[in-house]
Amino acid sequence: MREDIRSMTLEELTAALGEMGEPAFRGKQVFTWLHRGARSFDEMSNLSKPLREKLAERYYIPVPAVARKQVSKLDGTRKYLWELEDGNCVETVLMQYRHGNTVCISSQVGCRMGCAFCASTIGGKVRDLRPSEMLGQVMYAQLDSGRPVSNIVLMGIGEPLDNLDNVLRFLELVNHPLGMNVGMRHISLSTCGIIPGIRRLADLELQLTLSVSLHAPDSGTRSKIMPVNRAYDVEDLFAACHDYFRRTGRRISFEYAMIDGVNDADWQADLIAEKLRGMPGHANLIPLNDVAESPLKPSRRVRQFQRRLESRGVTATVRRSLGGDIDASCGQLRRKAMEIRKE
Ligand code: SAH
């Protein structure tokens, strides 16, 4: 079995090449090629042919294939459905903002968290993505679109803290000065609330932005719509968030999909404010995307809820929806592709 070379760190590459009798700078050369998007060893023109052949015997370079690409006529948002080497598909969305391009990547094929409103989890988790497969989404979305990526959000399909080792390695790779060199402050990671993972991130003191998918401040409601709450209760989650803030000094962003009659009552806004006291949190209210398979409906109280939060000292914004004409959210394109295959 050949090994995935783009998931290797610079140190690992340098060591492996050293064992093949190569000088130390060779690692840097190969790393640079890989992170510029090389698709084959033959492109690496400053390596000798015998070395390129030796590398190709031991390693392979994973390259996702574009299975489908959609470009929004409304705002230029691009959505990619990639086919991985084993035939599995994941999606990536590239959004244009005034301050640069943001790419939203997937961290797993499917998801096992089971949130009631989310299309990504229907069908469960198939497998984790490797570091190179997360990196490939950023790299090839940038190359294909011709738009330099300035921000990355781990908010696509999957639960990043359920694949934390690979995610951490991906972060190291994408942040590397000889690689894509995306600053940690330009990266956001979103979690449904896996507390040990949040604690591990706090230990590492990474400068990334942590987003927590809150969706309900009370245990009763949260357990109904997010099974993860039965393992990691929202009370403990708030405590972990306070702790994270104390240790990192980083403000946490709380995602809140507004669901009609479920989590949009004033008392829930008041409870959020109470639980965030002492920490500069920010609530990101998301108008619920209608998922065909789910009976949950979008709330009609988004603005009232926002005002209620703000009146109690919590900054709250309503997420602007991009790519509305291309299903650019929440696992919808992959679902469609899976259905088409089934037919
Ligand atoms: N598993 C991580 C990463 C996914 S991020 C997490 O849960 O945070 C995707 C965000 O979109 C999450 O906040 C998720 O809860 C939210 N989301 C999922 N389905 C949605 C829907 N139908 N409408 C609005 N937001 C949704």
Short mmCIF file of C-alpha atoms and ligand atoms in Angstrom, two decimals:
data_model
loop_
_atom_site.label_atom_id
_atom_site.label_comp_id
_atom_site.label_asym_id
_atom_site.label_seq_id
_atom_site.Cartn_x
_atom_site.Cartn_y
_atom_site.Cartn_z
CA MET A 1 0.00 0.00 0.00
CA ARG A 2 1.37 3.36 -0.99
CA GLU A 3 1.14 6.15 1.57
CA ASP A 4 -0.71 9.47 1.31
CA ILE A 5 2.20 11.91 1.00
CA ARG A 6 0.18 15.12 1.30
CA SER A 7 -0.88 14.23 4.84
CA MET A 8 2.76 14.20 5.98
CA THR A 9 4.30 17.08 7.93
CA LEU A 10 7.49 18.75 6.71
CA GLU A 11 9.45 16.98 9.46
CA GLU A 12 8.09 13.58 8.44
CA LEU A 13 8.84 14.23 4.78
CA THR A 14 12.35 15.40 5.54
CA ALA A 15 12.98 12.31 7.68
CA ALA A 16 11.57 9.96 5.03
CA LEU A 17 13.68 11.55 2.30
CA GLY A 18 16.71 11.43 4.59
CA GLU A 19 16.25 7.68 4.90
CA MET A 20 16.25 7.53 1.12
CA GLY A 21 19.66 9.20 1.22
CA GLU A 22 18.48 12.66 0.25
CA PRO A 23 19.76 15.95 1.74
CA ALA A 24 17.62 17.90 4.21
CA PHE A 25 16.47 20.59 1.77
CA ARG A 26 14.73 17.95 -0.35
CA GLY A 27 11.90 17.73 2.17
CA LYS A 28 11.19 21.42 1.71
CA GLN A 29 11.19 21.09 -2.08
CA VAL A 30 8.71 18.24 -2.07
CA PHE A 31 6.55 19.92 0.59
CA THR A 32 6.42 23.12 -1.47
CA TRP A 33 5.30 21.25 -4.59
CA LEU A 34 2.65 19.34 -2.69
CA HIS A 35 1.20 22.47 -1.16
CA ARG A 36 1.14 24.36 -4.42
CA GLY A 37 -1.24 21.71 -5.69
CA ALA A 38 1.01 19.24 -7.54
CA ARG A 39 -0.99 16.35 -8.95
CA SER A 40 1.91 14.05 -9.76
CA PHE A 41 5.57 13.54 -8.91
CA ASP A 42 6.46 14.21 -12.54
CA GLU A 43 5.59 17.87 -12.04
CA MET A 44 8.39 18.18 -9.47
CA SER A 45 10.96 19.37 -11.98
CA ASN A 46 13.74 20.11 -9.51
CA LEU A 47 13.88 16.43 -8.44
CA SER A 48 15.82 13.84 -10.40
CA LYS A 49 13.83 11.33 -12.40
CA PRO A 50 15.03 8.36 -10.29
CA LEU A 51 13.92 10.15 -7.11
CA ARG A 52 10.51 10.96 -8.59
CA GLU A 53 10.13 7.29 -9.50
CA LYS A 54 11.17 6.16 -6.05
CA LEU A 55 8.63 8.52 -4.48
CA ALA A 56 5.87 7.28 -6.78
CA GLU A 57 6.60 3.69 -5.70
CA ARG A 58 6.12 4.49 -2.02
CA TYR A 59 3.63 7.32 -2.02
CA TYR A 60 0.66 8.73 -3.84
CA ILE A 61 -0.72 12.25 -4.09
CA PRO A 62 -4.44 12.34 -3.33
CA VAL A 63 -6.33 14.66 -5.68
CA PRO A 64 -10.10 15.10 -5.38
CA ALA A 65 -12.05 15.03 -8.64
CA VAL A 66 -14.75 17.62 -9.28
CA ALA A 67 -17.94 15.53 -9.42
CA ARG A 68 -20.11 18.61 -9.67
CA LYS A 69 -19.63 22.34 -9.53
CA GLN A 70 -22.32 24.97 -9.12
CA VAL A 71 -21.89 28.73 -9.29
CA SER A 72 -24.57 30.96 -7.79
CA LYS A 73 -25.96 33.56 -10.14
CA LEU A 74 -27.00 35.61 -7.13
CA ASP A 75 -23.64 36.16 -5.46
CA GLY A 76 -20.94 34.08 -7.12
CA THR A 77 -20.84 31.48 -4.33
CA ARG A 78 -19.29 28.29 -5.64
CA LYS A 79 -20.13 24.86 -4.45
CA TYR A 80 -17.97 21.85 -5.20
CA LEU A 81 -18.92 18.24 -4.83
CA TRP A 82 -15.65 16.30 -4.76
CA GLU A 83 -15.24 12.63 -5.42
CA LEU A 84 -12.51 11.07 -3.29
CA GLU A 85 -10.37 8.15 -4.39
CA ASP A 86 -12.70 5.57 -2.79
CA GLY A 87 -15.76 7.01 -4.54
CA ASN A 88 -17.08 8.88 -1.48
CA CYS A 89 -18.20 12.47 -1.95
CA VAL A 90 -17.80 15.59 0.18
CA GLU A 91 -18.70 19.17 -0.45
CA THR A 92 -16.96 22.52 -0.17
CA VAL A 93 -18.40 26.00 -0.52
CA LEU A 94 -16.42 29.06 -1.56
CA MET A 95 -18.00 32.36 -0.59
CA GLN A 96 -17.00 35.84 -1.68
CA TYR A 97 -17.05 38.64 0.82
CA ARG A 98 -15.67 42.15 0.56
CA HIS A 99 -12.78 41.22 2.83
CA GLY A 100 -11.82 38.10 0.87
CA ASN A 101 -12.82 34.58 0.02
CA THR A 102 -13.94 32.11 2.65
CA VAL A 103 -13.90 28.40 2.01
CA CYS A 104 -16.18 26.13 4.04
CA ILE A 105 -14.83 22.58 4.19
CA SER A 106 -16.05 19.18 5.32
CA SER A 107 -14.20 17.15 7.95
CA GLN A 108 -15.92 13.75 7.58
CA VAL A 109 -17.88 11.80 4.99
CA GLY A 110 -21.30 12.07 6.64
CA CYS A 111 -21.70 12.62 10.36
CA ARG A 112 -22.75 10.53 13.36
CA MET A 113 -24.00 13.35 15.59
CA GLY A 114 -27.63 12.97 14.57
CA CYS A 115 -28.86 16.59 14.90
CA ALA A 116 -32.56 16.64 14.00
CA PHE A 117 -32.36 19.61 11.62
CA CYS A 118 -29.20 18.72 9.72
CA ALA A 119 -29.00 17.04 6.32
CA SER A 120 -25.35 15.97 6.75
CA THR A 121 -26.14 13.37 9.37
CA ILE A 122 -28.87 11.51 7.49
CA GLY A 123 -27.23 8.19 6.66
CA GLY A 124 -24.66 8.52 9.45
CA LYS A 125 -20.89 8.73 9.25
CA VAL A 126 -19.09 6.83 6.53
CA ARG A 127 -15.53 7.72 7.47
CA ASP A 128 -13.19 10.44 8.69
CA LEU A 129 -11.38 12.64 6.21
CA ARG A 130 -7.61 12.52 6.19
CA PRO A 131 -5.60 15.74 6.57
CA SER A 132 -4.80 15.80 2.84
CA GLU A 133 -8.50 15.50 2.01
CA MET A 134 -9.33 18.60 4.06
CA LEU A 135 -6.33 20.42 2.61
CA GLY A 136 -7.29 19.33 -0.92
CA GLN A 137 -10.68 21.02 -0.58
CA VAL A 138 -9.01 24.36 0.20
CA MET A 139 -6.24 23.96 -2.37
CA TYR A 140 -8.29 22.81 -5.33
CA ALA A 141 -11.18 25.20 -4.65
CA GLN A 142 -8.59 27.97 -4.79
CA LEU A 143 -6.91 26.63 -7.92
CA ASP A 144 -10.17 25.95 -9.74
CA SER A 145 -11.77 29.30 -8.91
CA GLY A 146 -8.61 31.37 -9.33
CA ARG A 147 -9.57 33.11 -6.09
CA PRO A 148 -7.08 33.13 -3.25
CA VAL A 149 -8.58 31.77 -0.05
CA SER A 150 -8.19 34.11 2.89
CA ASN A 151 -10.42 32.39 5.44
CA ILE A 152 -11.30 28.80 6.23
CA VAL A 153 -14.29 27.57 8.19
CA LEU A 154 -14.62 23.95 9.32
CA MET A 155 -18.39 24.12 9.04
CA GLY A 156 -19.17 21.71 6.23
CA ILE A 157 -20.14 18.08 6.58
CA GLY A 158 -18.92 16.28 9.68
CA GLU A 159 -17.98 17.00 13.27
CA PRO A 160 -14.36 18.23 13.41
CA LEU A 161 -13.89 17.31 17.07
CA ASP A 162 -14.94 13.74 16.22
CA ASN A 163 -11.89 13.63 13.92
CA LEU A 164 -9.59 15.79 15.97
CA ASP A 165 -6.19 14.20 15.29
CA ASN A 166 -6.63 14.59 11.55
CA VAL A 167 -8.06 18.08 11.94
CA LEU A 168 -5.07 19.18 14.04
CA ARG A 169 -2.68 17.86 11.44
CA PHE A 170 -4.67 19.61 8.71
CA LEU A 171 -4.40 22.87 10.67
CA GLU A 172 -0.64 22.45 10.99
CA LEU A 173 -0.33 21.82 7.24
CA VAL A 174 -2.60 24.63 6.00
CA ASN A 175 -1.01 27.09 8.43
CA HIS A 176 2.56 26.23 7.37
CA PRO A 177 4.61 29.13 5.92
CA LEU A 178 5.88 26.88 3.10
CA GLY A 179 2.35 25.67 2.47
CA MET A 180 -0.87 27.61 2.03
CA ASN A 181 0.11 29.78 4.98
CA VAL A 182 -3.42 30.58 6.14
CA GLY A 183 -3.18 32.26 9.55
CA MET A 184 -4.85 30.58 12.52
CA ARG A 185 -6.79 33.77 13.15
CA HIS A 186 -8.38 33.27 9.75
CA ILE A 187 -9.63 29.80 10.60
CA SER A 188 -12.88 28.91 12.41
CA LEU A 189 -13.78 25.52 13.78
CA SER A 190 -17.38 24.68 14.56
CA THR A 191 -18.44 21.93 16.96
CA CYS A 192 -21.76 20.56 18.18
CA GLY A 193 -20.22 20.52 21.66
CA ILE A 194 -17.79 17.65 22.22
CA ILE A 195 -16.38 18.82 25.51
CA PRO A 196 -13.10 16.81 25.66
CA GLY A 197 -12.26 18.19 22.20
CA ILE A 198 -12.92 21.76 23.34
CA ARG A 199 -10.64 21.16 26.32
CA ARG A 200 -7.92 19.80 24.07
CA LEU A 201 -8.16 22.87 21.84
CA ALA A 202 -7.88 25.08 24.92
CA ASP A 203 -4.73 23.20 25.99
CA LEU A 204 -3.16 23.83 22.61
CA GLU A 205 -3.97 27.54 22.75
CA LEU A 206 -4.47 27.77 19.02
CA GLN A 207 -5.47 31.21 17.81
CA LEU A 208 -8.39 29.92 15.77
CA THR A 209 -11.98 30.96 16.33
CA LEU A 210 -14.15 28.41 18.08
CA SER A 211 -17.81 28.24 17.09
CA VAL A 212 -20.19 26.21 19.19
CA SER A 213 -23.46 25.00 17.71
CA LEU A 214 -25.70 25.80 20.65
CA HIS A 215 -29.21 25.74 19.15
CA ALA A 216 -30.81 25.60 22.61
CA PRO A 217 -29.65 26.83 26.04
CA ASP A 218 -31.80 24.38 28.03
CA SER A 219 -31.10 20.69 28.38
CA GLY A 220 -34.62 19.55 27.60
CA THR A 221 -34.83 21.22 24.21
CA ARG A 222 -31.23 20.60 23.31
CA SER A 223 -31.43 16.86 23.99
CA LYS A 224 -34.45 16.64 21.72
CA ILE A 225 -32.76 18.23 18.72
CA MET A 226 -29.12 17.32 19.42
CA PRO A 227 -28.41 13.79 20.71
CA VAL A 228 -24.85 14.89 21.62
CA ASN A 229 -26.44 16.80 24.50
CA ARG A 230 -27.21 13.51 26.23
CA ALA A 231 -23.50 12.75 26.37
CA TYR A 232 -22.27 16.32 26.93
CA ASP A 233 -24.93 18.35 28.68
CA VAL A 234 -25.31 22.02 27.83
CA GLU A 235 -24.58 23.03 31.44
CA ASP A 236 -21.16 21.39 31.21
CA LEU A 237 -20.77 22.82 27.71
CA PHE A 238 -21.25 26.37 29.01
CA ALA A 239 -18.71 25.64 31.76
CA ALA A 240 -16.22 24.36 29.16
CA CYS A 241 -16.80 27.51 27.08
CA HIS A 242 -16.15 29.80 30.03
CA ASP A 243 -13.02 27.85 30.74
CA TYR A 244 -11.94 28.06 27.10
CA PHE A 245 -12.35 31.82 27.18
CA ARG A 246 -10.45 32.18 30.46
CA ARG A 247 -7.55 30.19 29.09
CA THR A 248 -7.33 31.50 25.53
CA GLY A 249 -8.86 34.96 25.77
CA ARG A 250 -10.69 34.15 22.53
CA ARG A 251 -14.32 35.09 22.07
CA ILE A 252 -16.56 32.15 21.17
CA SER A 253 -19.22 32.37 18.53
CA PHE A 254 -22.47 30.48 19.19
CA GLU A 255 -24.41 29.18 16.22
CA TYR A 256 -28.15 29.16 16.68
CA ALA A 257 -30.45 27.83 13.95
CA MET A 258 -33.84 29.37 14.60
CA ILE A 259 -36.57 26.72 14.66
CA ASP A 260 -40.24 27.59 14.85
CA GLY A 261 -41.72 26.89 18.29
CA VAL A 262 -38.68 24.92 19.44
CA ASN A 263 -35.87 27.29 20.41
CA ASP A 264 -37.15 30.77 19.55
CA ALA A 265 -38.95 31.80 22.78
CA ASP A 266 -37.97 34.88 24.76
CA TRP A 267 -37.15 32.85 27.85
CA GLN A 268 -34.54 30.96 25.81
CA ALA A 269 -32.91 34.24 24.75
CA ASP A 270 -32.88 35.28 28.40
CA LEU A 271 -31.31 31.97 29.41
CA ILE A 272 -28.57 32.38 26.79
CA ALA A 273 -27.77 35.82 28.17
CA GLU A 274 -27.63 34.44 31.68
CA LYS A 275 -25.34 31.57 30.75
CA LEU A 276 -22.95 33.78 28.78
CA ARG A 277 -22.52 36.31 31.55
CA GLY A 278 -18.85 36.95 32.19
CA MET A 279 -17.75 35.96 28.72
CA PRO A 280 -17.85 38.01 25.50
CA GLY A 281 -19.87 35.57 23.44
CA HIS A 282 -21.46 36.29 20.12
CA ALA A 283 -24.66 34.70 18.87
CA ASN A 284 -24.90 33.90 15.21
CA LEU A 285 -28.57 33.41 14.43
CA ILE A 286 -29.14 31.21 11.38
CA PRO A 287 -32.53 31.17 9.70
CA LEU A 288 -33.23 27.42 9.57
CA ASN A 289 -32.64 25.91 6.18
CA ASP A 290 -35.60 23.82 5.29
CA VAL A 291 -34.42 20.21 4.98
CA ALA A 292 -36.94 18.17 3.03
CA GLU A 293 -36.53 15.14 5.34
CA SER A 294 -37.23 17.11 8.52
CA PRO A 295 -40.54 18.34 10.03
CA LEU A 296 -38.82 21.33 11.67
CA LYS A 297 -39.72 24.71 10.23
CA PRO A 298 -37.92 28.06 10.17
CA SER A 299 -38.73 30.47 13.00
CA ARG A 300 -40.63 33.68 12.30
CA ARG A 301 -39.15 35.39 15.36
CA VAL A 302 -35.53 35.81 14.28
CA ARG A 303 -35.47 39.62 14.59
CA GLN A 304 -37.37 39.63 17.91
CA PHE A 305 -34.99 37.01 19.30
CA GLN A 306 -32.03 39.06 18.15
CA ARG A 307 -33.38 42.20 19.83
CA ARG A 308 -34.09 40.28 23.01
CA LEU A 309 -30.51 38.99 23.14
CA GLU A 310 -29.05 42.42 22.44
CA SER A 311 -31.22 44.04 25.11
CA ARG A 312 -29.64 41.60 27.54
CA GLY A 313 -26.10 42.36 26.47
CA VAL A 314 -25.38 39.54 23.99
CA THR A 315 -24.23 40.67 20.56
CA ALA A 316 -26.26 38.82 17.97
CA THR A 317 -26.13 38.85 14.20
CA VAL A 318 -28.38 37.16 11.69
CA ARG A 319 -26.40 35.12 9.20
CA ARG A 320 -26.75 36.33 5.69
CA SER A 321 -27.56 33.48 3.40
CA LEU A 322 -25.36 33.03 0.34
CA GLY A 323 -25.79 30.68 -2.57
CA GLY A 324 -29.54 30.28 -2.00
CA ASP A 325 -30.01 29.12 -5.57
CA ILE A 326 -27.46 26.27 -5.37
CA ASP A 327 -28.32 24.48 -2.10
CA ALA A 328 -25.08 25.81 -0.71
CA SER A 329 -25.67 24.65 2.81
CA CYS A 330 -25.70 21.81 5.25
CA GLY A 331 -24.98 18.69 3.26
CA GLN A 332 -27.70 19.30 0.73
CA LEU A 333 -25.67 18.75 -2.41
CA ARG A 334 -24.19 15.48 -1.18
CA ARG A 335 -27.69 14.28 -0.26
CA LYS A 336 -28.88 15.03 -3.75
CA ALA A 337 -25.94 13.22 -5.29
CA MET A 338 -26.62 10.20 -3.09
CA GLU A 339 -30.27 10.15 -4.16
CA ILE A 340 -29.41 10.38 -7.81
CA ARG A 341 -27.06 7.43 -7.39
CA LYS A 342 -29.72 5.37 -5.68
CA GLU A 343 -32.13 5.81 -8.56
N1 SAH B 1 -20.56 19.44 13.29
C1 SAH B 1 -20.14 20.81 13.44
C2 SAH B 1 -19.81 21.41 12.10
C3 SAH B 1 -21.00 21.65 11.19
S1 SAH B 1 -21.19 23.37 11.05
C4 SAH B 1 -21.18 21.60 14.20
O1 SAH B 1 -22.21 21.02 14.53
O2 SAH B 1 -20.94 22.73 14.54
C5 SAH B 1 -22.69 23.54 10.28
C6 SAH B 1 -23.62 24.46 11.05
O3 SAH B 1 -24.87 24.47 10.38
C7 SAH B 1 -23.88 23.94 12.45
O4 SAH B 1 -24.02 25.01 13.34
C8 SAH B 1 -25.18 23.22 12.25
O5 SAH B 1 -25.85 23.03 13.46
C9 SAH B 1 -25.88 24.15 11.29
N2 SAH B 1 -27.00 23.55 10.58
C10 SAH B 1 -27.19 22.26 10.25
N3 SAH B 1 -28.35 22.09 9.62
C11 SAH B 1 -28.93 23.29 9.54
C12 SAH B 1 -30.15 23.77 8.99
N4 SAH B 1 -31.03 22.95 8.42
N5 SAH B 1 -30.40 25.09 9.07
C13 SAH B 1 -29.51 25.93 9.65
N6 SAH B 1 -28.36 25.55 10.18
C14 SAH B 1 -28.06 24.24 10.14
#
